Coordinates of C-alpha atoms and ligand atoms in Angstrom, one line a residue:
M1 CA -15.9 69.2 42.4
N2 CA -13.0 68.2 43.9
S3 CA -10.5 70.1 44.4
I4 CA -8.2 71.4 41.7
P5 CA -5.1 69.7 43.2
S6 CA -6.9 66.3 43.7
I7 CA -7.8 65.8 40.5
V8 CA -4.7 66.9 39.0
R9 CA -3.3 63.7 41.4
S10 CA -5.8 61.3 40.1
H11 CA -5.1 62.3 36.7
Q12 CA -1.0 61.7 37.1
A13 CA -2.2 58.2 38.7
F14 CA -4.2 57.0 36.0
F15 CA -1.6 57.9 33.7
A16 CA 1.0 56.5 35.8
A17 CA -1.1 52.9 36.1
G18 CA -0.7 53.0 32.2
H19 CA -4.2 52.8 31.3
T20 CA -3.8 55.4 28.5
K21 CA -0.8 53.3 27.1
S22 CA -2.9 51.0 24.9
I23 CA -3.7 51.8 21.2
D24 CA -6.8 49.8 21.1
S25 CA -8.0 51.3 24.4
R26 CA -7.6 54.6 22.6
L27 CA -9.4 53.9 19.9
D28 CA -12.3 52.0 21.7
V29 CA -12.8 55.8 24.2
L30 CA -12.4 58.1 20.8
K31 CA -15.1 55.6 19.2
K32 CA -17.5 55.9 22.2
L33 CA -17.1 59.5 22.4
K34 CA -18.1 59.7 18.3
H35 CA -21.1 57.8 19.4
T36 CA -21.7 59.9 22.5
I37 CA -21.5 63.2 20.8
K38 CA -23.8 62.1 18.1
A39 CA -26.4 60.9 20.8
Y40 CA -25.7 64.2 22.5
E41 CA -26.3 66.4 18.6
A42 CA -29.8 67.5 19.8
D43 CA -28.8 68.9 23.1
I44 CA -25.3 70.3 21.6
T45 CA -27.8 72.2 18.6
A46 CA -30.3 73.6 21.1
A47 CA -27.2 74.6 23.8
L48 CA -25.3 76.6 21.0
Y49 CA -28.5 77.8 20.2
Q50 CA -29.0 79.3 23.5
D51 CA -25.5 80.6 24.0
L52 CA -24.7 82.1 20.9
H53 CA -28.1 81.7 18.2
K54 CA -26.0 79.6 15.8
S55 CA -28.4 77.8 13.4
E56 CA -28.7 74.3 13.2
Q57 CA -26.6 74.3 10.1
E58 CA -23.8 76.4 11.4
A59 CA -23.8 74.3 14.8
Y60 CA -23.3 71.0 12.6
T61 CA -20.8 72.5 10.1
T62 CA -18.6 74.6 12.5
E63 CA -18.9 72.3 15.8
I64 CA -20.6 68.9 15.5
G65 CA -19.6 67.5 12.4
I66 CA -16.2 68.9 11.9
V67 CA -15.4 67.0 15.8
L68 CA -16.9 64.1 14.5
E69 CA -14.7 63.9 11.0
E70 CA -11.9 65.2 13.2
I71 CA -12.1 62.0 15.4
S72 CA -12.6 59.5 12.3
F73 CA -9.7 61.2 10.3
V74 CA -7.5 60.7 13.7
M75 CA -9.2 56.9 14.3
K76 CA -8.3 55.6 10.7
R77 CA -4.6 56.7 11.1
L78 CA -3.5 56.6 14.9
K79 CA -2.1 52.7 14.6
K80 CA 0.8 54.0 12.2
W81 CA 1.1 57.4 13.8
A82 CA 1.8 55.7 17.5
K83 CA 4.0 53.2 16.0
P84 CA 7.8 53.2 16.9
K85 CA 9.6 54.6 13.9
R86 CA 12.8 53.4 12.4
V87 CA 15.0 56.2 11.0
K88 CA 18.7 56.0 9.3
T89 CA 22.0 56.4 11.4
P90 CA 25.1 58.4 10.0
L91 CA 28.0 57.4 9.6
T92 CA 29.4 57.9 12.8
H93 CA 26.8 55.5 14.1
I94 CA 27.5 52.5 12.0
G95 CA 26.1 48.8 13.8
S96 CA 23.6 51.1 15.5
K97 CA 19.8 51.4 15.0
S98 CA 17.8 54.8 15.5
V99 CA 14.3 54.8 16.3
I100 CA 11.7 57.6 17.6
F101 CA 9.3 56.2 20.2
P102 CA 5.8 58.3 20.0
E103 CA 5.4 59.0 24.2
P104 CA 2.0 60.9 25.9
Y105 CA 3.5 63.8 27.9
G106 CA 0.9 62.8 30.4
T107 CA -1.5 65.2 32.2
V108 CA -2.7 68.0 30.0
L109 CA -4.6 70.9 30.4
V110 CA -7.0 72.5 27.8
I111 CA -8.4 75.6 28.0
A112 CA -11.0 76.3 25.8
P113 CA -12.8 80.2 24.5
W114 CA -16.5 80.7 23.5
N115 CA -16.8 81.3 20.5
Y116 CA -16.5 77.8 19.0
P117 CA -17.4 76.2 22.3
L118 CA -17.9 72.7 21.6
Q119 CA -15.1 72.3 18.9
L120 CA -12.5 74.2 20.6
A121 CA -12.8 72.3 23.8
L122 CA -13.1 68.7 21.7
S123 CA -10.8 69.2 18.7
P124 CA -7.7 69.7 21.2
L125 CA -9.0 67.1 23.7
I126 CA -9.3 64.0 20.8
G127 CA -5.3 64.9 20.2
A128 CA -4.4 64.3 23.4
I129 CA -6.5 61.5 23.9
A130 CA -5.1 59.7 20.8
A131 CA -1.6 60.5 21.7
G132 CA -2.3 58.7 25.3
N133 CA -3.0 61.6 27.5
T134 CA -5.1 62.8 30.6
V135 CA -7.3 65.4 30.2
V136 CA -8.3 68.6 32.4
L137 CA -10.4 70.9 30.2
K138 CA -11.4 73.9 31.1
P139 CA -14.5 75.5 29.1
S140 CA -15.6 79.3 29.2
E141 CA -17.4 80.6 31.2
Y142 CA -19.6 82.8 28.5
T143 CA -21.5 79.7 27.2
P144 CA -22.7 78.0 30.1
A145 CA -25.6 75.9 28.0
V146 CA -22.6 74.2 26.0
S147 CA -20.2 73.6 29.2
A148 CA -23.2 72.0 31.0
V149 CA -24.0 69.2 27.7
L150 CA -20.0 69.1 27.5
S151 CA -19.8 68.6 31.5
A152 CA -22.5 65.2 30.6
L153 CA -21.0 64.3 27.6
I154 CA -17.6 64.0 29.3
R155 CA -18.7 61.9 32.3
D156 CA -20.4 59.3 30.2
V157 CA -17.3 58.8 28.1
F158 CA -14.4 59.0 30.6
P159 CA -13.7 58.2 33.9
G160 CA -13.4 61.9 36.4
D161 CA -9.2 60.5 36.3
Y162 CA -9.2 60.3 32.2
V163 CA -10.7 63.2 31.6
A164 CA -12.3 66.1 33.7
L165 CA -14.4 69.2 33.4
A166 CA -13.0 71.8 35.3
E167 CA -16.0 75.1 35.0
G168 CA -15.4 78.5 36.1
G169 CA -13.5 81.6 34.9
P170 CA -10.7 83.2 35.7
D171 CA -10.2 82.1 38.8
I172 CA -10.2 78.5 38.3
S173 CA -7.9 79.2 35.2
T174 CA -5.4 80.5 37.6
A175 CA -5.6 77.6 40.0
L176 CA -5.0 75.2 37.2
L177 CA -1.9 76.9 35.9
Q178 CA -0.6 76.6 39.3
Q179 CA -1.0 72.9 39.2
P180 CA 2.1 70.5 37.7
F181 CA 0.6 69.7 34.1
D182 CA 3.1 67.9 31.4
Y183 CA 1.2 70.1 28.5
I184 CA -0.9 73.1 28.4
F185 CA -3.0 74.0 25.0
F186 CA -4.6 77.4 25.3
T187 CA -7.2 78.9 22.7
G188 CA -7.6 82.8 23.2
S189 CA -7.1 86.1 23.3
V190 CA -3.1 87.5 22.6
A191 CA -3.1 88.7 26.5
V192 CA -4.3 85.7 28.3
G193 CA -2.2 83.8 25.9
K194 CA 0.9 86.0 27.9
V195 CA -0.4 85.1 31.3
V196 CA -0.7 81.2 30.4
M197 CA 2.9 81.2 28.7
E198 CA 4.4 83.3 32.1
A199 CA 2.8 80.7 34.5
A200 CA 4.0 77.6 32.4
A201 CA 7.5 79.0 32.3
K202 CA 7.3 78.9 35.8
Q203 CA 7.3 74.9 36.1
L204 CA 8.7 74.7 32.4
I205 CA 5.8 73.4 31.0
P206 CA 5.5 73.2 27.2
V207 CA 2.7 75.3 25.4
T208 CA 0.8 75.4 22.4
L209 CA -1.0 79.1 22.2
E210 CA -3.8 79.4 19.5
L211 CA -4.4 83.1 19.7
G212 CA -6.2 85.8 17.4
G213 CA -5.2 89.1 15.8
K214 CA -6.4 91.2 12.9
S215 CA -6.7 89.0 9.8
P216 CA -6.9 90.9 6.6
C217 CA -8.6 90.1 3.6
I218 CA -7.7 91.2 0.2
V219 CA -9.7 91.8 -2.6
H220 CA -7.3 92.7 -5.9
K221 CA -9.2 94.3 -8.9
D222 CA -8.6 91.2 -10.9
A223 CA -10.6 89.3 -8.6
D224 CA -13.8 87.1 -9.1
I225 CA -16.2 89.8 -7.6
K226 CA -19.3 87.6 -7.2
L227 CA -17.4 84.9 -5.9
A228 CA -15.2 86.8 -3.5
A229 CA -18.6 88.7 -2.2
K230 CA -20.0 85.5 -1.2
R231 CA -16.9 84.2 0.8
I232 CA -16.0 87.2 2.2
V233 CA -19.5 87.5 3.7
F234 CA -19.6 83.7 4.6
G235 CA -16.4 84.1 6.5
K236 CA -17.1 87.4 7.9
F237 CA -20.4 86.7 9.6
T238 CA -20.6 83.5 10.4
N239 CA -20.7 83.0 14.4
A240 CA -21.5 87.0 14.0
G241 CA -18.0 87.6 13.4
Q242 CA -16.8 86.1 16.3
T243 CA -14.4 83.6 14.6
C244 CA -10.8 84.1 15.1
I245 CA -9.9 83.4 11.8
A246 CA -12.6 86.0 10.3
P247 CA -11.6 88.5 8.0
D248 CA -10.7 91.5 10.2
Y249 CA -10.4 94.3 8.1
L250 CA -11.1 94.6 3.8
L251 CA -8.2 96.1 1.8
V252 CA -10.1 96.3 -1.6
H253 CA -8.3 98.0 -4.7
E254 CA -9.8 101.4 -5.3
D255 CA -11.0 100.2 -8.7
I256 CA -13.9 97.5 -7.7
K257 CA -14.6 98.8 -4.3
T258 CA -18.1 100.2 -5.3
E259 CA -18.8 96.7 -7.2
L260 CA -17.4 94.8 -4.4
T261 CA -19.7 96.4 -1.6
E262 CA -22.9 96.5 -3.5
E263 CA -22.3 93.0 -4.1
M264 CA -21.7 92.3 -0.5
K265 CA -25.0 93.8 0.2
R266 CA -26.9 91.8 -1.8
V267 CA -25.6 88.7 -0.8
I268 CA -26.2 89.7 3.0
G269 CA -29.0 90.4 2.3
E270 CA -29.8 86.7 0.6
F271 CA -27.9 85.1 3.7
Y272 CA -29.4 86.8 6.6
G273 CA -32.6 88.9 5.1
L274 CA -32.9 92.7 4.8
Q275 CA -32.8 93.1 9.1
P276 CA -30.2 90.5 9.8
E277 CA -30.4 91.8 13.4
L278 CA -33.9 90.5 13.7
N279 CA -32.9 86.8 12.1
P280 CA -33.0 84.4 14.7
S281 CA -30.6 82.1 12.7
Y282 CA -27.9 85.0 12.5
G283 CA -25.5 84.9 15.5
K284 CA -25.8 86.8 18.9
I285 CA -22.9 88.7 20.4
V286 CA -21.7 86.7 23.6
S287 CA -22.2 88.9 26.1
E288 CA -23.7 92.4 27.1
R289 CA -19.8 93.7 27.7
H290 CA -19.1 92.3 24.3
Y291 CA -21.8 93.6 22.5
Q292 CA -21.1 97.2 24.4
R293 CA -17.5 97.1 23.0
L294 CA -18.7 96.2 19.2
L295 CA -21.2 99.5 19.5
S296 CA -18.5 101.6 20.3
F297 CA -16.4 100.8 16.9
L298 CA -19.7 101.5 14.8
K299 CA -18.4 105.4 15.5
D300 CA -15.3 104.9 14.3
G301 CA -16.4 105.3 10.6
V302 CA -19.3 105.2 8.5
A303 CA -21.8 102.5 7.9
L304 CA -21.9 101.6 4.4
I305 CA -23.7 98.5 5.1
G306 CA -25.7 97.8 8.2
G307 CA -25.0 99.3 11.5
Q308 CA -28.3 98.5 13.0
A309 CA -28.6 96.3 16.5
D310 CA -31.2 94.6 18.2
H311 CA -30.3 95.5 21.9
R312 CA -32.8 92.6 23.5
H313 CA -30.9 89.8 21.7
H314 CA -27.7 91.4 21.6
K315 CA -27.4 91.4 17.7
I316 CA -25.7 93.8 15.1
A317 CA -26.6 93.5 11.9
P318 CA -23.2 92.8 8.9
T319 CA -22.0 96.2 8.7
I320 CA -19.0 97.8 6.6
L321 CA -16.9 100.6 7.8
D322 CA -16.0 103.1 5.7
Q323 CA -13.7 106.5 6.5
V324 CA -11.7 104.5 8.8
T325 CA -8.1 105.8 10.0
D326 CA -5.6 103.3 11.1
D327 CA -5.4 104.6 14.6
S328 CA -9.3 104.5 15.7
P329 CA -10.1 102.1 18.5
V330 CA -11.5 99.3 15.8
M331 CA -7.8 98.8 14.2
Q332 CA -6.3 98.7 17.4
E333 CA -7.5 95.5 18.3
E334 CA -9.2 92.4 17.3
I335 CA -12.9 93.4 16.3
F336 CA -14.3 90.0 16.6
G337 CA -17.9 90.5 15.8
P338 CA -19.9 91.5 12.7
I339 CA -17.9 94.9 11.7
L340 CA -15.7 95.0 8.7
P341 CA -13.7 98.2 8.1
L342 CA -12.7 98.9 4.7
F343 CA -10.0 100.5 2.7
A344 CA -9.4 101.3 -0.4
Y345 CA -5.8 100.8 -1.8
R346 CA -3.9 101.6 -5.4
G347 CA -1.3 99.2 -5.6
I348 CA -0.2 95.7 -4.0
D349 CA 2.7 97.6 -1.8
E350 CA 0.6 99.5 -0.5
V351 CA -0.9 96.5 0.9
I352 CA 2.3 94.7 2.0
E353 CA 3.4 97.3 3.9
K354 CA 0.2 98.1 5.8
V355 CA -0.3 94.0 6.6
K356 CA 3.5 93.9 7.7
S357 CA 3.6 97.1 9.9
R358 CA 0.8 95.2 12.4
P359 CA 1.8 92.3 14.1
K360 CA 1.9 88.5 11.9
P361 CA -2.1 87.5 11.6
L362 CA -3.8 84.3 12.2
A363 CA -5.0 84.2 9.0
L364 CA -4.7 86.3 6.0
Y365 CA -7.1 86.1 2.3
V366 CA -6.5 87.3 -0.9
F367 CA -8.7 87.3 -3.6
T368 CA -7.0 87.4 -7.3
T369 CA -7.1 85.5 -10.4
N370 CA -3.5 87.1 -10.8
Q371 CA -0.6 84.1 -10.0
T372 CA 2.3 87.1 -9.3
I373 CA -0.3 88.8 -6.8
E374 CA -0.8 85.6 -4.9
R375 CA 2.8 85.0 -4.9
E376 CA 3.7 88.3 -4.0
I377 CA 1.5 88.0 -1.1
I378 CA 2.2 84.3 0.2
E379 CA 6.0 84.9 0.0
N380 CA 6.1 88.5 1.3
L381 CA 3.7 88.7 4.3
S382 CA 4.0 85.9 7.6
F383 CA 1.0 84.9 8.5
G384 CA -0.4 81.7 10.7
G385 CA -2.5 80.1 7.3
G386 CA -5.3 81.4 5.1
C387 CA -6.5 81.0 1.6
V388 CA -6.3 82.2 -2.1
N389 CA -10.0 83.1 -3.2
D390 CA -11.7 82.0 0.0
T391 CA -12.2 82.5 3.4
L392 CA -11.9 79.9 6.7
M393 CA -11.8 77.1 4.5
H394 CA -8.0 76.3 5.4
V395 CA -9.2 75.3 9.3
A396 CA -11.8 72.8 7.9
T397 CA -9.1 70.2 6.5
P398 CA -7.4 67.8 8.9
Y399 CA -4.4 67.7 6.5
L400 CA -3.3 71.4 7.4
P401 CA -1.6 71.9 10.6
F402 CA -3.5 75.0 12.1
G403 CA -2.2 77.4 14.2
G404 CA -0.6 81.2 14.1
V405 CA 2.9 82.8 14.0
G406 CA 4.5 85.7 16.3
E407 CA 1.5 87.6 18.0
S408 CA -1.1 84.9 16.9
G409 CA 0.1 81.5 18.6
I410 CA 2.6 79.2 19.2
G411 CA 2.2 75.6 17.5
S412 CA -0.5 74.1 15.3
Y413 CA -2.9 71.3 15.5
H414 CA -5.7 69.2 13.7
G415 CA -5.1 65.7 12.2
F416 CA -1.7 64.5 12.6
D417 CA -0.4 67.8 13.8
S418 CA -3.0 66.9 17.0
F419 CA -1.1 63.8 17.5
N420 CA 2.4 65.4 17.1
T421 CA 1.5 68.3 19.2
F422 CA 0.4 66.1 22.3
T423 CA 3.2 63.7 21.7
H424 CA 6.8 63.5 23.2
K425 CA 9.2 62.2 20.4
K426 CA 11.9 59.9 22.1
S427 CA 15.0 59.2 20.5
V428 CA 16.7 56.0 21.2
V429 CA 19.9 54.8 19.7
K430 CA 20.6 51.2 19.9
Q431 CA 23.9 50.5 19.8
T432 CA 25.2 47.1 18.7
N433 CA 27.9 45.3 20.7
R434 CA 29.8 43.2 18.1
F435 CA 32.3 45.7 17.4
D436 CA 33.4 49.0 19.2
F437 CA 35.2 52.1 17.2
A438 CA 38.0 53.5 19.0
F439 CA 38.1 56.4 17.5
R440 CA 35.7 58.6 19.3
Y441 CA 37.7 57.7 22.5
P442 CA 40.3 60.2 24.3
S443 CA 42.7 57.6 23.8
S444 CA 43.1 56.6 20.6
K445 CA 45.6 57.9 18.5
N446 CA 44.3 59.2 15.0
G447 CA 40.8 59.7 16.3
L448 CA 40.8 63.1 15.6
R449 CA 41.9 63.0 12.0
L450 CA 39.5 60.4 11.4
I451 CA 36.6 62.4 13.4
R452 CA 37.6 65.3 11.0
K453 CA 37.0 63.5 7.5
I454 CA 33.5 62.2 8.9
L455 CA 32.2 65.3 10.5
K456 CA 32.3 67.8 8.0
Ligands
LIG501 P1 -10.0 84.6 26.7 O1 -8.7 84.9 26.3 O2 -10.8 86.1 27.3 O3 -10.6 83.5 27.6 C1 -10.3 82.0 26.8 C2 -10.0 81.1 27.6 O4 -9.2 81.5 29.0 C3 -11.2 81.2 28.8 O5 -11.4 79.5 29.0 C4 -11.4 81.8 30.1 O6 -12.2 81.5 31.1 C5 -9.6 82.1 30.3 N1 -9.0 83.0 31.1 C6 -9.5 84.2 31.0 N2 -8.9 84.9 31.5 C7 -7.6 84.2 32.1 C8 -6.8 84.4 32.7 N3 -5.8 85.6 33.3 N4 -5.9 83.2 33.3 C9 -6.1 82.1 32.8 N5 -7.1 82.1 31.9 C10 -8.4 83.2 31.9 O7 -10.5 84.7 25.0 P2 -12.0 84.5 24.7 O8 -12.8 85.7 24.8 O9 -12.7 83.3 25.1 O10 -11.9 84.0 23.1 C11 -11.2 85.0 22.2 C12 -10.1 85.1 21.6 O11 -9.9 84.2 21.5 C13 -10.3 85.8 20.5 O12 -8.6 86.7 20.6 C14 -9.8 85.2 19.5 O13 -9.0 85.3 18.3 C15 -9.3 83.9 20.1 N6 -9.4 82.7 19.4 C16 -8.4 81.8 18.9 C17 -8.8 80.9 18.2 C18 -7.4 80.1 17.5 O14 -7.8 78.7 17.3 N7 -6.4 80.7 17.4 C19 -10.1 80.3 18.1 C20 -10.8 81.1 19.1 C21 -10.8 82.1 19.7

């Protein structure tokens, strides 16, 4: 690999030469990316299995398919988004035209995590390329098989001075963060997000931070319990709970606690079998360190369901933990694994208070058939995004911006918001020379009187 400063210099030169300017050439390269992902589908699926034991269905649904769909969505609309946009002018500007010119930032750094190693690397890349930037992409060191496929795929589609993969751990990230990038897009933990923002601040580089946190899942007494159980099990145990927007803890109305957990147990059996930890299609924990961290959480409560583990493959069965206290370690940090602590509540006020006492979560889910409860939750709690009567699905639509708020992140992307994130909006007033109002000049006699009339 070339040295990091020389990669960044080559990207700056590629950008400065205007190679990313034409919309047609951006569309061509996105089309090529799409074809190449399709050509690599079997390799990607195998790599995702090697790194995380993702099943073929999970690999396609949550990684390959979603990225292909994002490219199709962007390609269909890019010409419209990239056009200069004429906007109104106020009375003070009569005779002039106001235009917003979408302009790429230049050279972008994308840092990706390991849990959806293809999707979370390529999805921001698509937005950055569509907006006309070059990209240095740093995948996570924890998913080497996917990184190897990404490296080959990227080299097949892009010249190295357009998109380059910088593989390695925090040392490489640290070196990258010292470079004069024009934009940094980071997906990962809150702790590293702070490191990234601090480094970016030194050079005043704008950032998007897609972070994590503890996302609550609320099940009210009037919920459709069968559907709730199915959708919570799906959202929590996909990728063995290693999903940034997975339900982190469950708040269930005390009247339906037993019914819900019994149904969840049945659904877990239906989805993953009676010994999920031995199921080859059930996700594994990414590393020994992450696995040991999760095992230690099992001591923080009583397993109503699950609790078994398979050390050979770092697998932990879907687990629901009862009798957990708020100050136990499992409630002090994002769980990011197949363990779901459960708390019973009596009134919705209790729920609102509990969620409010923590940093604003990335996601929130509420299961209810009562619109008043639904409104109370949405209007009283701040969170990145979420669902009513479902989990995860808000991330899988290109029509909704996806991102956090407060500790769960800064900025958003997907669909138009990806283009917008990687675009500077250059605002230009084109003034007329046919006439010139004197009232704004210091020499104007009645200028102030007139200005007071207009600006009020
Ligand atoms: P992480 O923060 O440990 O690592 C993310 C990336 O940052 C990796 O590429 C890593 O090599 C790099 N990195 C690590 N230390 C660094 C440092 N000191 N300086 C610069 N870069 C560094 O996160 P992770 O373990 O890969 O992913 C899990 C976290 O990511 C969870 O908190 C999860 O919620 C969050 N996440 C968020 C989203 C989202 O879209 N909001 C998506 C997936 C994961």
